[in-house]
């Protein structure tokens, strides 16, 4: 590699901006898709940032002292990848032949398959919330002076999650967070709500506690000054730079014109554009390096986690076991917890009391909570985030994107009987459909605690459902609960039917088996605590042993939950002879006690026993 | 009923406030659950509102001129139901024996099983966005001077959706919307982020375009003046009343104390509280009536919808068919459309051009978009809301709550190949698990257009997936596509295997069947355009006719989508002998063309044909 220019003055920064534009056009035209105009508007902002302010060791993306650069407007990927070319970590050839091509790491929207990318973006309104998580880690855990620079689009300021992010950034005094808003006035289909009204944006950002800088986003000197001031981490407020820009800046045929969103320039136009922009350049630059001599954060030590032990038969809610186990996990310095203002119900408050420096109250902002978890994960922490299971639906898009971010985060959702708005009857379906996820639903405190420990080392998105009510402990302390396994708390050679439950319905299955035993019917019971991955072998063996007769009971709507996991597993294991009854919540529930609701939904012991009798009678 | 007091002066309003407190305590204590303290903080606000400002004909909740009262803080249901007692539509007996009881309409969080409730609340941050929808209907469609009063909690101001709501309320100049924020300082687990900093709230609300009123929420005169000014619809700005209140106000043992959220007072405490509050009262009041003589909105006329017709073999994207059909539906005056700033891709822009007065651009705010749909639905309109299918995950909690609101809304999500952040691989699982939902995934323009027409008359949440790419029209215009049905575009008596697809994979199934035919294998093909409800009879018949051999191919993760719908149906129809192969997207995709991604995901024609061969070889 030729020697890069490390002293990037403003004249050179302006040149760099033109290069980024040219390369954004060239790469997207070569790919036949992409967003060149959305890249061109922000090119000067990024040129000055990367050339003069971003403290980053491009040869060591894992350097903990590195600043962070997040493209919340992920569709401006041509600009990001053109930056990578300008600093010499991606070749011009890769840019021109890889961008948006099948199998390439230069995807249409950035993902962490690239070592310089912290989080996947492309669903708008997520990069800034993710950045809040990284900035929280920097200020409170890493205790390093790195800054988190987030390039935001103006359109995405309509997403409430951006305001959740600024709210939390000011609440947590994240002076190390800088949102750079590329106010180019135009969205996909036309003008934005606020157009170029920088004052309106500024009032909002200031009201949410940010230091606000309004600049001409094509004036490199003005940009430079704003970045210098915004990047000062000595204060207590996050910074928002509002940059008035022009979409497609620099090419008169598209600049500030509608109907050029997300369209590559046709080759002839691209040629004219490159000429108007002064031709191709191959500047190789490096901005400031991160501070030397920064101590690397100590690796998580191998402190032994002492799980809580419960007596068999003792009534303990699994939510309490979550709190107990999380406190036990606290000996691991990488474990961080968050909650959505219900920690006294989820029992996350136990961790908050034991490890206040690693607990972050996220208040009622589930999107930001999951995004913060992703940010913590990007910095190597192991986040646990809890709220009522129903309210994780609020963060579905963030959970989905967390999977694309290759994040390893642990989500814990509590369920209880308090009417349909509060009861999660969709969470298992949502979480099972997340790529690479793990979904756990323990029935007792022993298994819950063991599985919390397991979650702390799982890759990807893991989710545990906990139960509000206290149920008898079923397993001895020390029993193992491998992820992907199942327990068979009741079985005999003469079993005629298999009853499958998890969580509260496992207790109903056990009661049903007791009823059936009194009638001379031998029922096997499976505790399907691992809903995904699921123990196909145990299910298939039980089905084979009991004439294919299965009853599955779940406190969830009939689609996508426990019953689906069972049927998917059993039918996925080859030709199947199956007689299955699936008991699930098929009517809209109202208020009531757990017992009333279990009965009304047809998922109680009596219904399970009746289903088993019916299956046997039909054969 | 005794004659109600219709001239509620401020002294009486204060008395009414005490009654509402007493009844909130009594009802929650009798139920053994509920949120009395969260009700007591807002009692004075609601007493003055209901007694002196809310224009409502309690004998005719369907009167279109009625104001609307939405409890965004749905957990304050004891207060709402105590209001219903005070205006004489719910008896004291019902309040005392029904609240939160199984089978009662007085659920823990309000739902529209009550005639005075517009929308279900209880997931915080939704009532105000829903109210924006009602206010949009009032100002732009009903053109009636009713006001929408929304009681908000202070905790829920941390939800970004509240700011999406205020953003849209100011963008659309909804002077008919009044948010009353009960700033009682305490959330569930402790103090809120902003505590009693009314200035901070006020700066934010003003920056988002609201008229702001800050009051002592226990000073009935101050409340009265603020409500009078806020309720003036002659301006162009929504109003936000910030009321400084004390949680548990009026009972010294709990007032402004932590750890009293969501807890009923024990009976002895409740007795002391009632005494301190001056005892039980049975005031019967009626506030102002709605303006007389208001014209009722004309019912939707029976104008014939002329669906677009497409030629068989012509390549037409189903997203285009959506736009065409929606324009055709526009002859129905109740049809309203919205889009999340991608209308030039979803083709909702066709409706926007044809019926601009019934099109509402929601910009990139999917939560608010769905909430607005719910609000329009509450006013009797038939909303269609579109965006990229992936981004409906952003609104999952709102969709779930829309089902609890018994809303009838139509959602249309476009899919295409543009990397994992943009491609919906979870939407079918999400929508199938919504209570009472309909999920449609047409393969061609003819069926898409017909199903759009069908959606306009479906109850509940309906969802259609549309495809970005253009595929050949498969069906003649005039063909019928009943919801819950399926098409069998290819079948013969000698069929040995059944191939099931929908959308893009149906075309792959047809190609696979062609390949197999060349090898002497006869394959039946099912177009499962109705994913929920699903055509169990057609699937079961096909399975029976083809030796139980099924191949299902879907452009979705393997959990909860098309394959689950098929397996659920077939195994739900009695003892089943099944040999099924499910082809789905099992790896995290990247960028690429549709063809590359179909091949890489193993859901293309060649993979379908290979799966069929394998099934036949195994038997």
XYZ file of C-alpha atoms in Angstrom, chain A residues 100-103 107-109 121-126 155 158-161 163-164 167-168 170-171 187-193 203-204 207-208 341-345 361 363-367 388 390-391 393-394 396-398 400-401 403-404 406 418 420-423 425-426 429-430 432-433 435 532 547 549 557-559 564 567-568 571 574-580 582 586-592 596-597 600 619, chain B residues 100-103 107-109 121-126 155 158-161 163-164 167-168 170-171 187-193 203-204 207-208 341-345 361 363-367 388 390-391 393-394 396-398 400-401 403-404 406 418 420-423 425-426 429-430 432-433 435 532 547 549 557-559 564 567-568 571 574-580 582 586-592 596-597 600 619:
200
model
C -24.295 -5.517 -3.889
C -23.113 -8.655 -5.690
C -24.160 -12.084 -4.518
C -21.713 -13.522 -2.002
C -23.875 -5.825 0.911
C -26.558 -3.353 -0.087
C -26.820 -2.312 3.538
C -28.442 -1.071 9.490
C -30.905 -0.667 6.651
C -34.068 -0.572 8.682
C -34.125 3.132 9.389
C -34.164 4.535 12.902
C -31.910 1.866 14.378
C -36.314 10.853 6.797
C -39.785 10.506 11.765
C -39.146 7.199 13.546
C -39.953 7.447 17.230
C -36.952 5.288 17.997
C -36.216 10.189 19.881
C -36.018 7.304 22.287
C -33.890 10.804 25.249
C -31.677 8.047 26.632
C -29.299 12.840 27.317
C -30.562 10.936 30.346
C -37.011 11.022 1.000
C -37.763 8.120 -1.263
C -40.984 9.425 -2.707
C -40.605 13.173 -2.269
C -39.890 15.887 0.262
C -39.580 15.030 3.938
C -41.984 16.356 6.544
C -35.656 22.734 18.587
C -36.566 19.082 18.877
C -35.520 19.840 23.780
C -34.374 16.242 23.987
C -39.226 -0.088 33.813
C -40.733 -3.289 35.171
C -37.667 -4.656 36.960
C -39.600 -5.142 40.177
C -41.771 -7.602 38.300
C -32.727 1.293 33.370
C -37.647 2.993 31.122
C -40.558 2.270 28.804
C -38.623 2.227 25.552
C -38.364 -1.364 24.393
C -36.900 -0.486 21.011
C -43.113 -8.192 29.886
C -45.836 -9.029 25.280
C -43.844 -5.830 24.977
C -43.289 -7.217 20.130
C -42.568 -3.483 20.312
C -39.576 -6.882 16.785
C -37.794 -4.954 14.034
C -34.846 -4.384 16.364
C -34.791 -9.029 13.636
C -32.017 -6.564 12.848
C -29.871 -11.147 14.220
C -28.544 -9.522 11.043
C -24.818 -11.099 14.401
C -53.616 -9.697 33.164
C -54.740 -9.670 26.404
C -52.713 -6.468 26.169
C -50.371 -7.734 28.882
C -50.227 -11.430 28.045
C -49.642 -14.903 23.069
C -47.423 -14.145 20.079
C -43.910 -17.241 17.119
C -42.025 -13.965 16.831
C -38.813 -18.622 16.705
C -38.902 -16.899 13.312
C -32.768 -16.233 12.284
C -35.926 -23.750 19.592
C -48.784 -44.680 18.592
C -50.579 -39.808 19.695
C -52.002 -18.451 19.960
C -52.084 -21.634 17.865
C -49.679 -20.364 15.216
C -45.703 -25.604 15.770
C -45.227 -30.550 14.636
C -42.324 -29.028 12.722
C -42.920 -34.068 10.617
C -39.138 -38.347 7.872
C -42.456 -40.008 7.055
C -44.689 -39.588 10.059
C -47.809 -41.269 11.279
C -49.237 -38.702 13.612
C -52.448 -38.119 15.546
C -52.014 -34.790 17.266
C -53.008 -28.957 19.735
C -57.914 -19.658 20.169
C -60.278 -17.042 21.556
C -59.477 -13.499 22.573
C -59.058 -13.706 26.335
C -60.223 -11.131 28.839
C -59.312 -10.597 32.463
C -59.374 -13.423 34.950
C -59.983 -19.245 34.877
C -58.024 -18.344 31.781
C -61.510 -20.898 29.312
C -57.933 -45.191 17.126
C -61.197 -7.397 36.287
C -63.437 -10.422 36.833
C -63.477 -13.280 34.380
C -66.099 -12.801 31.690
C -61.373 -5.708 31.760
C -58.142 -4.784 33.445
C -57.304 -2.587 30.486
C -55.002 0.231 25.352
C -52.723 -1.278 27.959
C -49.570 -1.440 25.916
C -48.286 2.030 26.677
C -47.579 4.566 23.970
C -50.465 3.537 21.746
C -43.924 7.042 31.858
C -40.438 7.527 26.926
C -41.971 5.546 24.061
C -40.897 6.905 20.697
C -44.374 6.266 19.369
C -43.378 11.474 19.543
C -44.335 9.945 16.242
C -45.025 14.784 14.982
C -47.913 13.634 12.799
C -48.568 18.821 14.151
C -47.795 17.911 10.544
C -43.575 4.769 37.222
C -43.942 1.143 38.157
C -40.574 0.692 39.772
C -39.712 4.222 40.814
C -39.332 7.783 39.568
C -39.666 8.532 35.869
C -36.804 9.913 33.810
C -39.968 22.045 25.556
C -40.262 18.699 23.835
C -40.681 21.556 19.669
C -42.912 18.896 18.178
C -42.904 6.911 2.587
C -42.412 4.173 0.014
C -45.632 4.638 -1.952
C -43.743 4.813 -5.234
C -42.622 1.273 -4.575
C -48.636 10.011 3.955
C -43.583 9.060 6.350
C -41.219 6.629 8.030
C -43.285 5.965 11.134
C -44.750 2.497 10.847
C -46.081 2.418 14.407
C -42.093 -2.864 2.859
C -40.074 -6.200 6.629
C -40.954 -2.906 8.239
C -42.246 -5.783 12.218
C -41.721 -2.247 13.534
C -45.878 -5.589 15.692
C -47.115 -4.396 19.070
C -49.561 -2.054 17.339
C -51.286 -7.124 18.070
C -53.165 -4.397 19.940
C -56.578 -7.163 17.069
C -57.509 -6.541 20.698
C -61.309 -5.450 17.244
C -32.420 -6.283 -1.411
C -31.791 -9.185 4.774
C -32.691 -5.857 6.343
C -35.126 -5.168 3.497
C -36.499 -8.656 2.885
C -38.508 -13.367 6.185
C -40.550 -13.142 9.379
C -45.058 -15.831 11.162
C -45.801 -12.489 12.792
C -50.335 -15.556 11.345
C -49.940 -15.370 15.120
C -55.577 -13.241 16.726
C -54.537 -17.983 6.924
C -49.161 -40.631 -0.917
C -45.820 -36.550 -0.201
C -37.614 -18.394 7.538
C -38.700 -21.968 8.265
C -40.733 -21.105 11.343
C -46.136 -24.167 9.112
C -48.256 -28.734 8.315
C -50.637 -27.231 10.832
C -51.826 -32.582 10.840
C -56.966 -36.129 11.995
C -54.403 -38.940 11.894
C -51.959 -38.161 9.157
C -49.460 -40.146 7.201
C -47.147 -37.479 5.904
C -43.802 -37.273 4.138
C -43.027 -33.592 3.834
C -40.049 -27.915 3.700
C -32.404 -21.245 6.506
C -29.245 -19.195 6.090
C -28.795 -15.488 6.557
C -29.002 -14.111 3.026
C -26.928 -11.274 1.616
C -27.361 -9.155 -1.463
C -28.042 -10.690 -4.834
C -29.326 -15.960 -7.024
C -31.109 -15.741 -3.692
C -28.795 -20.007 -2.613
C -40.799 -44.576 -0.345
